[in-house]
């Protein structure tokens, strides 16, 4: 399998190959065709698996092939919304959008808390095709009445488990309440607690499940062992274990 076989627009494949990627990763090979076909997706994948490109590439393809609606302020309607738990991840995802979309005419921006809101207000009013955001700041912008999410066609919850761990569930639910019901939704999570499954059940319609790491387990190369030992013997025990391996 190579990137040319995935039916992505040539402008996207060109940008990907420029990154030096030779073959799609497991999650990309599975998720890209599924998203292009319009399926909702439940993706079990950790950082490092290539999950960002797995949703960004088909998202760019679909948006570049579609019409651009207007938002209620007369600006560009937001057609894809990506929610991430942290500002660092939000910035990384938006950078990937820029990198893989460099030969397309799509616009994107990122909004997160901890920085001034005014520049973000003017950008979201003017509108972008793709918005990457952390839930808290997104909600602030919504409550200020400067953000129109009525044109969203693709919604991505990235690292949903971390988002819930950080206490964003209520913010996420408020955002879900204002995006159109009829949309494609993708949920990525490294672990699957009951809370994540509940969220997936309310958001996703007949989702395809793609799992690239075993459920709720650590990386297989790591073996976990417990040796109860007094503080005084800790060093000797560690030395012994290292010697044995
Ligand atoms: P992610 O899991 O999305 O955080 O991606 C992890 C890293 O893998 C990033 O640095 C990407 O640039 C890189 N990457 C993504 N897809 C591929 C690919 N198909 N081949 C090689 N590297 C990739």
PDB file of N, CA and C and ligand atoms in Angstrom, residues 3 16 19-25 28 46-54 89 92 96 100, ligand 1:
ATOM      1  N   UNK A   3       0.761   5.827  -0.720  1.00  0.00           N
ATOM      2  CA  UNK A   3      -0.166   6.962  -0.617  1.00  0.00           C
ATOM      3  C   UNK A   3      -0.935   7.209  -1.911  1.00  0.00           C
ATOM      4  N   UNK A  16       2.374  15.170   1.195  1.00  0.00           N
ATOM      5  CA  UNK A  16       2.728  14.049   2.087  1.00  0.00           C
ATOM      6  C   UNK A  16       4.091  13.470   1.696  1.00  0.00           C
ATOM      7  N   UNK A  19       7.053  15.216   2.829  1.00  0.00           N
ATOM      8  CA  UNK A  19       7.431  14.997   4.235  1.00  0.00           C
ATOM      9  C   UNK A  19       8.353  13.792   4.391  1.00  0.00           C
ATOM     10  N   UNK A  20       8.532  13.055   3.283  1.00  0.00           N
ATOM     11  CA  UNK A  20       9.404  11.879   3.335  1.00  0.00           C
ATOM     12  C   UNK A  20       8.681  10.616   3.763  1.00  0.00           C
ATOM     13  N   UNK A  21       7.352  10.673   3.875  1.00  0.00           N
ATOM     14  CA  UNK A  21       6.605   9.469   4.241  1.00  0.00           C
ATOM     15  C   UNK A  21       6.562   8.554   3.017  1.00  0.00           C
ATOM     16  N   UNK A  22       6.850   7.272   3.223  1.00  0.00           N
ATOM     17  CA  UNK A  22       6.831   6.351   2.085  1.00  0.00           C
ATOM     18  C   UNK A  22       5.566   5.519   2.047  1.00  0.00           C
ATOM     19  N   UNK A  23       5.182   4.983   3.203  1.00  0.00           N
ATOM     20  CA  UNK A  23       3.957   4.172   3.234  1.00  0.00           C
ATOM     21  C   UNK A  23       3.042   4.673   4.350  1.00  0.00           C
ATOM     22  N   UNK A  24       1.736   4.532   4.133  1.00  0.00           N
ATOM     23  CA  UNK A  24       0.803   4.905   5.206  1.00  0.00           C
ATOM     24  C   UNK A  24       1.009   4.005   6.418  1.00  0.00           C
ATOM     25  N   UNK A  25       0.841   4.548   7.601  1.00  0.00           N
ATOM     26  CA  UNK A  25       0.906   3.726   8.810  1.00  0.00           C
ATOM     27  C   UNK A  25      -0.384   2.905   8.894  1.00  0.00           C
ATOM     28  N   UNK A  28      -3.494   4.924   9.259  1.00  0.00           N
ATOM     29  CA  UNK A  28      -3.775   5.686   8.038  1.00  0.00           C
ATOM     30  C   UNK A  28      -4.369   4.784   6.947  1.00  0.00           C
ATOM     31  N   UNK A  46      -2.672   5.626  19.761  1.00  0.00           N
ATOM     32  CA  UNK A  46      -1.888   6.541  20.585  1.00  0.00           C
ATOM     33  C   UNK A  46      -1.109   7.503  19.699  1.00  0.00           C
ATOM     34  N   UNK A  47      -0.558   8.532  20.332  1.00  0.00           N
ATOM     35  CA  UNK A  47       0.344   9.436  19.626  1.00  0.00           C
ATOM     36  C   UNK A  47       1.531   8.627  19.125  1.00  0.00           C
ATOM     37  N   UNK A  48       2.006   8.951  17.929  1.00  0.00           N
ATOM     38  CA  UNK A  48       3.140   8.223  17.371  1.00  0.00           C
ATOM     39  C   UNK A  48       2.723   7.195  16.339  1.00  0.00           C
ATOM     40  N   UNK A  49       1.410   6.979  16.213  1.00  0.00           N
ATOM     41  CA  UNK A  49       0.907   5.990  15.253  1.00  0.00           C
ATOM     42  C   UNK A  49       0.620   6.631  13.901  1.00  0.00           C
ATOM     43  N   UNK A  50       0.707   7.953  13.831  1.00  0.00           N
ATOM     44  CA  UNK A  50       0.346   8.651  12.595  1.00  0.00           C
ATOM     45  C   UNK A  50      -1.133   8.989  12.552  1.00  0.00           C
ATOM     46  N   UNK A  51      -1.774   9.055  13.720  1.00  0.00           N
ATOM     47  CA  UNK A  51      -3.229   9.273  13.751  1.00  0.00           C
ATOM     48  C   UNK A  51      -3.619  10.653  13.235  1.00  0.00           C
ATOM     49  N   UNK A  52      -2.738  11.645  13.390  1.00  0.00           N
ATOM     50  CA  UNK A  52      -3.104  12.988  12.939  1.00  0.00           C
ATOM     51  C   UNK A  52      -3.348  13.000  11.429  1.00  0.00           C
ATOM     52  N   UNK A  53      -2.372  12.459  10.675  1.00  0.00           N
ATOM     53  CA  UNK A  53      -2.557  12.410   9.220  1.00  0.00           C
ATOM     54  C   UNK A  53      -3.737  11.501   8.859  1.00  0.00           C
ATOM     55  N   UNK A  54      -4.026  10.507   9.701  1.00  0.00           N
ATOM     56  CA  UNK A  54      -5.133   9.589   9.421  1.00  0.00           C
ATOM     57  C   UNK A  54      -6.460  10.331   9.332  1.00  0.00           C
ATOM     58  N   UNK A  89      -1.160  20.130  21.636  1.00  0.00           N
ATOM     59  CA  UNK A  89      -1.685  19.222  20.611  1.00  0.00           C
ATOM     60  C   UNK A  89      -2.472  20.001  19.556  1.00  0.00           C
ATOM     61  N   UNK A  92      -0.063  21.502  17.215  1.00  0.00           N
ATOM     62  CA  UNK A  92       0.545  20.473  16.343  1.00  0.00           C
ATOM     63  C   UNK A  92      -0.410  20.032  15.243  1.00  0.00           C
ATOM     64  N   UNK A  96      -0.060  20.392  11.183  1.00  0.00           N
ATOM     65  CA  UNK A  96      -0.211  19.301  10.213  1.00  0.00           C
ATOM     66  C   UNK A  96      -1.202  19.679   9.112  1.00  0.00           C
ATOM     67  N   UNK A 100       0.096  19.477   5.327  1.00  0.00           N
ATOM     68  CA  UNK A 100      -0.487  18.570   4.332  1.00  0.00           C
ATOM     69  C   UNK A 100      -1.394  19.322   3.350  1.00  0.00           C
TER      70      UNK A 100
HETATM   71  P1  LIG B   1       1.040  11.292  15.243  1.00  0.00           P
HETATM   72  O1  LIG B   1       0.767   9.923  15.787  1.00  0.00           O
HETATM   73  O2  LIG B   1      -0.031  11.780  14.358  1.00  0.00           O
HETATM   74  O3  LIG B   1       1.387  12.257  16.338  1.00  0.00           O
HETATM   75  O4  LIG B   1       2.331  11.190  14.285  1.00  0.00           O
HETATM   76  C1  LIG B   1       3.578  10.792  14.760  1.00  0.00           C
HETATM   77  C2  LIG B   1       4.714  11.149  13.826  1.00  0.00           C
HETATM   78  O5  LIG B   1       4.744  10.299  12.690  1.00  0.00           O
HETATM   79  C3  LIG B   1       4.674  12.569  13.276  1.00  0.00           C
HETATM   80  O6  LIG B   1       5.940  13.151  13.475  1.00  0.00           O
HETATM   81  C4  LIG B   1       4.418  12.419  11.798  1.00  0.00           C
HETATM   82  O7  LIG B   1       5.085  13.408  11.058  1.00  0.00           O
HETATM   83  C5  LIG B   1       4.955  11.039  11.491  1.00  0.00           C
HETATM   84  N1  LIG B   1       4.222  10.331  10.423  1.00  0.00           N
HETATM   85  C6  LIG B   1       2.888  10.339  10.217  1.00  0.00           C
HETATM   86  N2  LIG B   1       2.569   9.538   9.182  1.00  0.00           N
HETATM   87  C7  LIG B   1       3.711   8.983   8.736  1.00  0.00           C
HETATM   88  C8  LIG B   1       4.021   8.050   7.680  1.00  0.00           C
HETATM   89  N3  LIG B   1       3.083   7.517   6.904  1.00  0.00           N
HETATM   90  N4  LIG B   1       5.321   7.700   7.507  1.00  0.00           N
HETATM   91  C9  LIG B   1       6.280   8.223   8.307  1.00  0.00           C
HETATM   92  N5  LIG B   1       6.056   9.105   9.312  1.00  0.00           N
HETATM   93  C10 LIG B   1       4.781   9.482   9.534  1.00  0.00           C
END
